[in-house]
Short mmCIF file of C-alpha atoms in Angstrom, two decimals:
data_model
loop_
_atom_site.label_atom_id
_atom_site.label_comp_id
_atom_site.label_asym_id
_atom_site.label_seq_id
_atom_site.Cartn_x
_atom_site.Cartn_y
_atom_site.Cartn_z
CA MET A 14 -124.64 1.03 22.24
CA LYS A 15 -127.22 0.83 24.98
CA ILE A 16 -127.43 3.74 27.44
CA SER A 17 -127.32 2.70 31.05
CA GLY A 18 -129.02 4.51 33.95
CA ILE A 19 -132.10 5.80 32.09
CA THR A 20 -135.47 5.38 33.84
CA ASP A 21 -137.53 7.96 32.04
CA VAL A 22 -137.99 8.67 28.27
CA PHE A 23 -139.51 11.97 27.23
CA PHE A 24 -140.91 12.41 23.78
CA ASP A 25 -141.97 15.41 21.73
CA LEU A 26 -145.35 14.81 20.12
CA ASP A 27 -145.65 16.70 16.76
CA HIS A 28 -143.28 15.57 14.06
CA THR A 29 -141.88 12.96 16.44
CA LEU A 30 -144.77 10.46 17.23
CA TRP A 31 -147.75 12.22 15.59
CA ASP A 32 -147.23 12.86 11.80
CA PHE A 33 -148.14 16.52 11.84
CA ASP A 34 -147.41 17.27 8.24
CA LYS A 35 -149.53 14.35 6.93
CA ASN A 36 -152.43 15.14 9.30
CA SER A 37 -152.22 18.84 8.64
CA ALA A 38 -152.41 18.38 4.78
CA LEU A 39 -155.55 16.24 5.14
CA THR A 40 -157.08 18.80 7.38
CA PHE A 41 -156.41 21.63 4.89
CA GLN A 42 -158.06 19.45 2.06
CA ARG A 43 -161.10 19.16 4.31
CA ILE A 44 -161.51 22.69 5.35
CA PHE A 45 -160.91 24.12 1.86
CA GLN A 46 -163.77 21.93 0.65
CA ILE A 47 -166.05 23.09 3.55
CA ASN A 48 -165.35 26.65 2.90
CA ASN A 49 -165.25 26.60 -0.90
CA ILE A 50 -161.63 27.73 -1.20
CA ASP A 51 -160.70 27.14 -4.86
CA LEU A 52 -156.93 26.73 -4.42
CA ASP A 53 -154.70 23.72 -4.96
CA VAL A 54 -153.80 22.41 -1.52
CA ASP A 55 -150.31 21.30 -2.66
CA VAL A 56 -149.56 24.89 -3.80
CA PHE A 57 -150.93 26.26 -0.59
CA LEU A 58 -148.83 23.86 1.57
CA GLU A 59 -145.60 24.57 -0.38
CA HIS A 60 -145.70 28.07 1.04
CA TYR A 61 -147.64 27.40 4.34
CA VAL A 62 -145.11 24.91 5.78
CA PRO A 63 -142.11 27.27 5.98
CA ILE A 64 -144.35 30.17 6.93
CA ASN A 65 -145.85 28.10 9.83
CA LEU A 66 -142.44 27.07 10.96
CA LYS A 67 -141.40 30.79 11.01
CA TYR A 68 -144.32 31.71 13.23
CA TRP A 69 -143.88 28.84 15.61
CA LYS A 70 -140.23 30.04 16.10
CA LEU A 71 -141.68 33.35 17.05
CA TYR A 72 -144.20 31.65 19.40
CA ARG A 73 -141.40 29.64 21.03
CA GLU A 74 -139.46 32.91 21.55
CA GLU A 75 -142.52 34.51 23.23
CA ARG A 76 -142.73 37.12 20.49
CA ILE A 77 -146.27 36.42 19.31
CA GLU A 78 -149.45 35.08 21.08
CA LYS A 79 -151.31 31.94 20.17
CA SER A 80 -154.19 33.90 18.38
CA ALA A 81 -151.74 35.95 16.37
CA LEU A 82 -149.98 32.76 15.24
CA ARG A 83 -153.09 31.11 14.10
CA PHE A 84 -154.28 34.06 12.06
CA ALA A 85 -150.81 35.28 10.70
CA ARG A 86 -149.66 31.90 9.31
CA LEU A 87 -152.85 31.56 7.15
CA ASN A 88 -153.09 35.21 6.17
CA GLU A 89 -149.45 35.38 5.04
CA THR A 90 -149.76 32.12 3.08
CA PHE A 91 -152.84 33.33 1.16
CA GLN A 92 -151.18 36.66 0.46
CA THR A 93 -147.98 34.81 -0.77
CA VAL A 94 -149.92 32.63 -3.25
CA GLY A 95 -152.08 35.61 -4.31
CA TYR A 96 -155.46 34.23 -3.19
CA LEU A 97 -157.70 36.95 -1.76
CA VAL A 98 -159.43 35.94 1.42
CA LYS A 99 -161.29 38.30 3.80
CA ASP A 100 -160.17 38.46 7.47
CA GLU A 101 -163.53 36.86 8.70
CA LEU A 102 -162.83 33.82 6.58
CA ILE A 103 -159.27 33.50 7.82
CA TYR A 104 -160.62 33.49 11.36
CA LYS A 105 -163.14 30.82 10.44
CA LEU A 106 -160.47 28.71 8.68
CA SER A 107 -158.29 29.03 11.64
CA GLU A 108 -161.02 27.68 13.91
CA ASP A 109 -162.00 25.01 11.37
CA TYR A 110 -158.38 23.85 11.22
CA ILE A 111 -158.19 23.32 14.95
CA THR A 112 -161.62 21.47 15.02
CA HIS A 113 -160.70 19.05 12.16
CA LEU A 114 -157.04 18.60 12.81
CA THR A 115 -157.47 15.87 15.41
CA THR A 116 -159.88 13.92 13.22
CA PHE A 117 -156.76 12.74 11.47
CA ASN A 118 -154.33 10.75 13.53
CA HIS A 119 -151.58 9.27 11.43
CA LEU A 120 -148.63 8.32 13.46
CA PHE A 121 -145.03 7.83 12.36
CA GLU A 122 -143.94 4.25 11.38
CA ASN A 123 -143.27 2.02 14.29
CA THR A 124 -144.87 4.30 16.87
CA PHE A 125 -146.90 1.66 18.58
CA GLU A 126 -144.01 -0.90 18.23
CA ILE A 127 -141.51 1.36 20.05
CA LEU A 128 -143.86 2.51 22.71
CA ASP A 129 -144.89 -1.14 23.45
CA TYR A 130 -141.11 -2.08 23.68
CA LEU A 131 -140.05 0.94 25.77
CA SER A 132 -143.00 0.86 28.20
CA ILE A 133 -141.82 -2.53 29.60
CA ASN A 134 -138.65 -1.04 31.09
CA TYR A 135 -139.03 2.77 31.18
CA ARG A 136 -141.56 5.40 32.24
CA LEU A 137 -142.66 7.40 29.19
CA HIS A 138 -143.65 11.01 29.06
CA ILE A 139 -144.51 13.88 26.65
CA ILE A 140 -143.18 17.44 26.53
CA THR A 141 -144.88 19.51 23.85
CA ASN A 142 -145.03 23.20 22.79
CA GLY A 143 -148.45 22.45 21.21
CA PHE A 144 -151.77 23.82 22.50
CA ASP A 145 -153.28 22.12 25.49
CA GLU A 146 -156.67 21.37 24.06
CA VAL A 147 -155.31 20.06 20.73
CA GLN A 148 -152.48 17.94 22.15
CA SER A 149 -154.81 16.12 24.51
CA LYS A 150 -157.12 15.14 21.68
CA LYS A 151 -154.18 14.03 19.53
CA LEU A 152 -153.01 11.61 22.29
CA ASN A 153 -156.44 10.32 23.03
CA GLN A 154 -157.71 9.91 19.54
CA SER A 155 -154.52 8.32 18.22
CA ASN A 156 -154.74 5.90 21.11
CA ILE A 157 -151.22 6.52 22.45
CA HIS A 158 -152.19 8.39 25.70
CA LYS A 159 -152.17 5.13 27.64
CA TYR A 160 -148.36 4.94 27.24
CA PHE A 161 -147.58 8.18 29.06
CA LYS A 162 -147.23 8.67 32.79
CA THR A 163 -147.12 12.50 32.38
CA VAL A 164 -147.80 15.06 29.66
CA THR A 165 -146.32 18.48 29.97
CA ASN A 166 -147.35 21.27 27.56
CA SER A 167 -146.03 24.83 27.33
CA GLU A 168 -149.43 26.39 28.19
CA MET A 169 -149.35 24.60 31.48
CA VAL A 170 -146.04 25.84 32.36
CA GLY A 171 -146.13 29.37 30.72
CA VAL A 172 -142.90 28.91 28.75
CA LYS A 173 -141.94 26.87 25.67
CA LYS A 174 -139.08 24.60 24.83
CA PRO A 175 -136.15 25.17 24.79
CA ASN A 176 -136.67 27.25 27.97
CA PRO A 177 -135.28 25.07 30.81
CA LYS A 178 -138.34 25.78 33.01
CA ILE A 179 -140.54 23.43 30.85
CA PHE A 180 -137.90 20.64 31.15
CA ASN A 181 -137.54 21.06 34.87
CA TYR A 182 -141.28 21.09 35.34
CA ALA A 183 -141.60 17.89 33.33
CA LEU A 184 -138.88 16.29 35.40
CA GLN A 185 -140.77 17.27 38.59
CA GLN A 186 -144.05 15.93 37.29
CA ALA A 187 -142.39 12.72 36.50
CA ASN A 188 -140.54 12.56 39.82
CA THR A 189 -137.27 11.96 38.17
CA VAL A 190 -133.90 13.74 37.47
CA ALA A 191 -132.17 14.84 34.28
CA GLU A 192 -129.40 12.28 34.80
CA ASN A 193 -131.82 9.38 34.52
CA SER A 194 -133.77 10.86 31.62
CA ILE A 195 -133.61 11.09 27.79
CA MET A 196 -135.41 13.34 25.51
CA VAL A 197 -136.46 12.24 21.99
CA GLY A 198 -137.53 14.93 19.53
CA ASP A 199 -137.35 16.35 16.02
CA SER A 200 -136.51 20.01 16.80
CA TYR A 201 -132.73 20.45 17.21
CA GLU A 202 -133.24 23.87 18.85
CA ALA A 203 -136.34 23.12 21.10
CA ASP A 204 -135.91 19.40 21.89
CA ILE A 205 -132.24 18.60 21.65
CA LEU A 206 -130.46 21.81 22.80
CA GLY A 207 -133.26 22.52 25.38
CA ALA A 208 -132.81 19.11 26.99
CA GLN A 209 -129.00 19.05 26.83
CA ASN A 210 -128.96 22.41 28.56
CA ILE A 211 -130.37 20.93 31.71
CA GLY A 212 -128.29 17.75 31.61
CA MET A 213 -130.65 15.41 29.85
CA ASP A 214 -129.34 12.84 27.33
CA VAL A 215 -130.89 13.17 23.81
CA VAL A 216 -131.84 11.36 20.64
CA PHE A 217 -132.51 13.57 17.64
CA PHE A 218 -135.32 12.22 15.40
CA ASP A 219 -133.88 13.55 12.19
CA LEU A 220 -136.11 12.85 9.18
CA GLY A 221 -134.62 15.75 7.30
CA GLN A 222 -131.14 14.09 7.39
CA THR A 223 -129.51 17.20 8.99
CA MET A 224 -125.81 17.11 8.64
CA LEU A 225 -124.65 17.14 12.24
CA ASN A 226 -121.23 15.80 13.17
CA ASN A 227 -121.28 16.62 16.93
CA GLY A 228 -121.74 13.24 18.34
CA ILE A 229 -125.52 13.57 19.00
CA LYS A 230 -127.40 10.37 18.67
CA LYS A 231 -129.65 10.35 15.54
CA ILE A 232 -132.46 8.19 14.24
CA ASP A 233 -134.72 8.40 11.24
CA ASN A 234 -137.11 5.68 12.32
CA LEU A 235 -138.45 5.25 15.80
CA ILE A 236 -137.59 1.55 15.90
CA GLN A 237 -133.94 2.61 15.87
CA LEU A 238 -134.34 3.67 19.55
CA LYS A 239 -133.76 0.00 20.26
CA ASN A 240 -130.18 0.69 19.51
CA TYR A 241 -129.91 2.90 22.53
CA LEU A 242 -132.66 1.79 24.97
#
C-alpha cells in the first residue's frame, strides 16, 4: 500500500545501496596480494565479517574510536585464524583497505532504477555512520551522489545512528520534518529503531530474512520500494 504524505526519503549507504560485503571482499583480495599475505581470503572473511560487525556495534555505542576499530578488527581476525602478522603490517593493511575500498563500487540490484523512480516525486538523502572521507568517495565513484540533496554522516554530527541527534540533524539539513520522512536501511537497531524513535516511518532492507512480525515494512530488493512510494 502506498504511503501518503512523504516528501523525503532517507537511505543508509553501506549494505543498503552500496554492496559493502562484495566490495570489501574484493578489497581484501587486492591488499592481500599487495602485501604478500598468504592466507585464503574466504577463510579470513568468514571470521572477519562477524568481528567487524562486533566492532562497529562498539563504535556506534561510542565505546571505541575510529582508529581502534580499524586496527582491532584486523588484529583480532588474524589472531582468530592463527596467522601471525606484526602490528606495523596491520596498520599498513588498515590504511591500504581504506585506500582501495572505494575502487570497487558494486551497488545492490536495482539501485539506479529505484533512485531514478523515487527522485521524480521525492527528495532523497543519505544518513550514514560511515567515515566521512570514505563515504563521499563511495557516493561519487559509484555515480549515485547526484540523486541526493543532503548527506549526513556521523563524524559531521559527532554521534552515530541510532542516536536521535543524527536523525534530527539530517531532518534539519533537509529542511523537512519526521512526519513527512521515511528511512530505508539494513540495520534494525541503527536505522529502523533509530528512525522510529523520532517519529519517522521506516522500511527495513532485510537481506538476511530476519523473522520480524511487528508490522514493520520489509523489502529484500530495492525495487520493492515501489510498493510503498
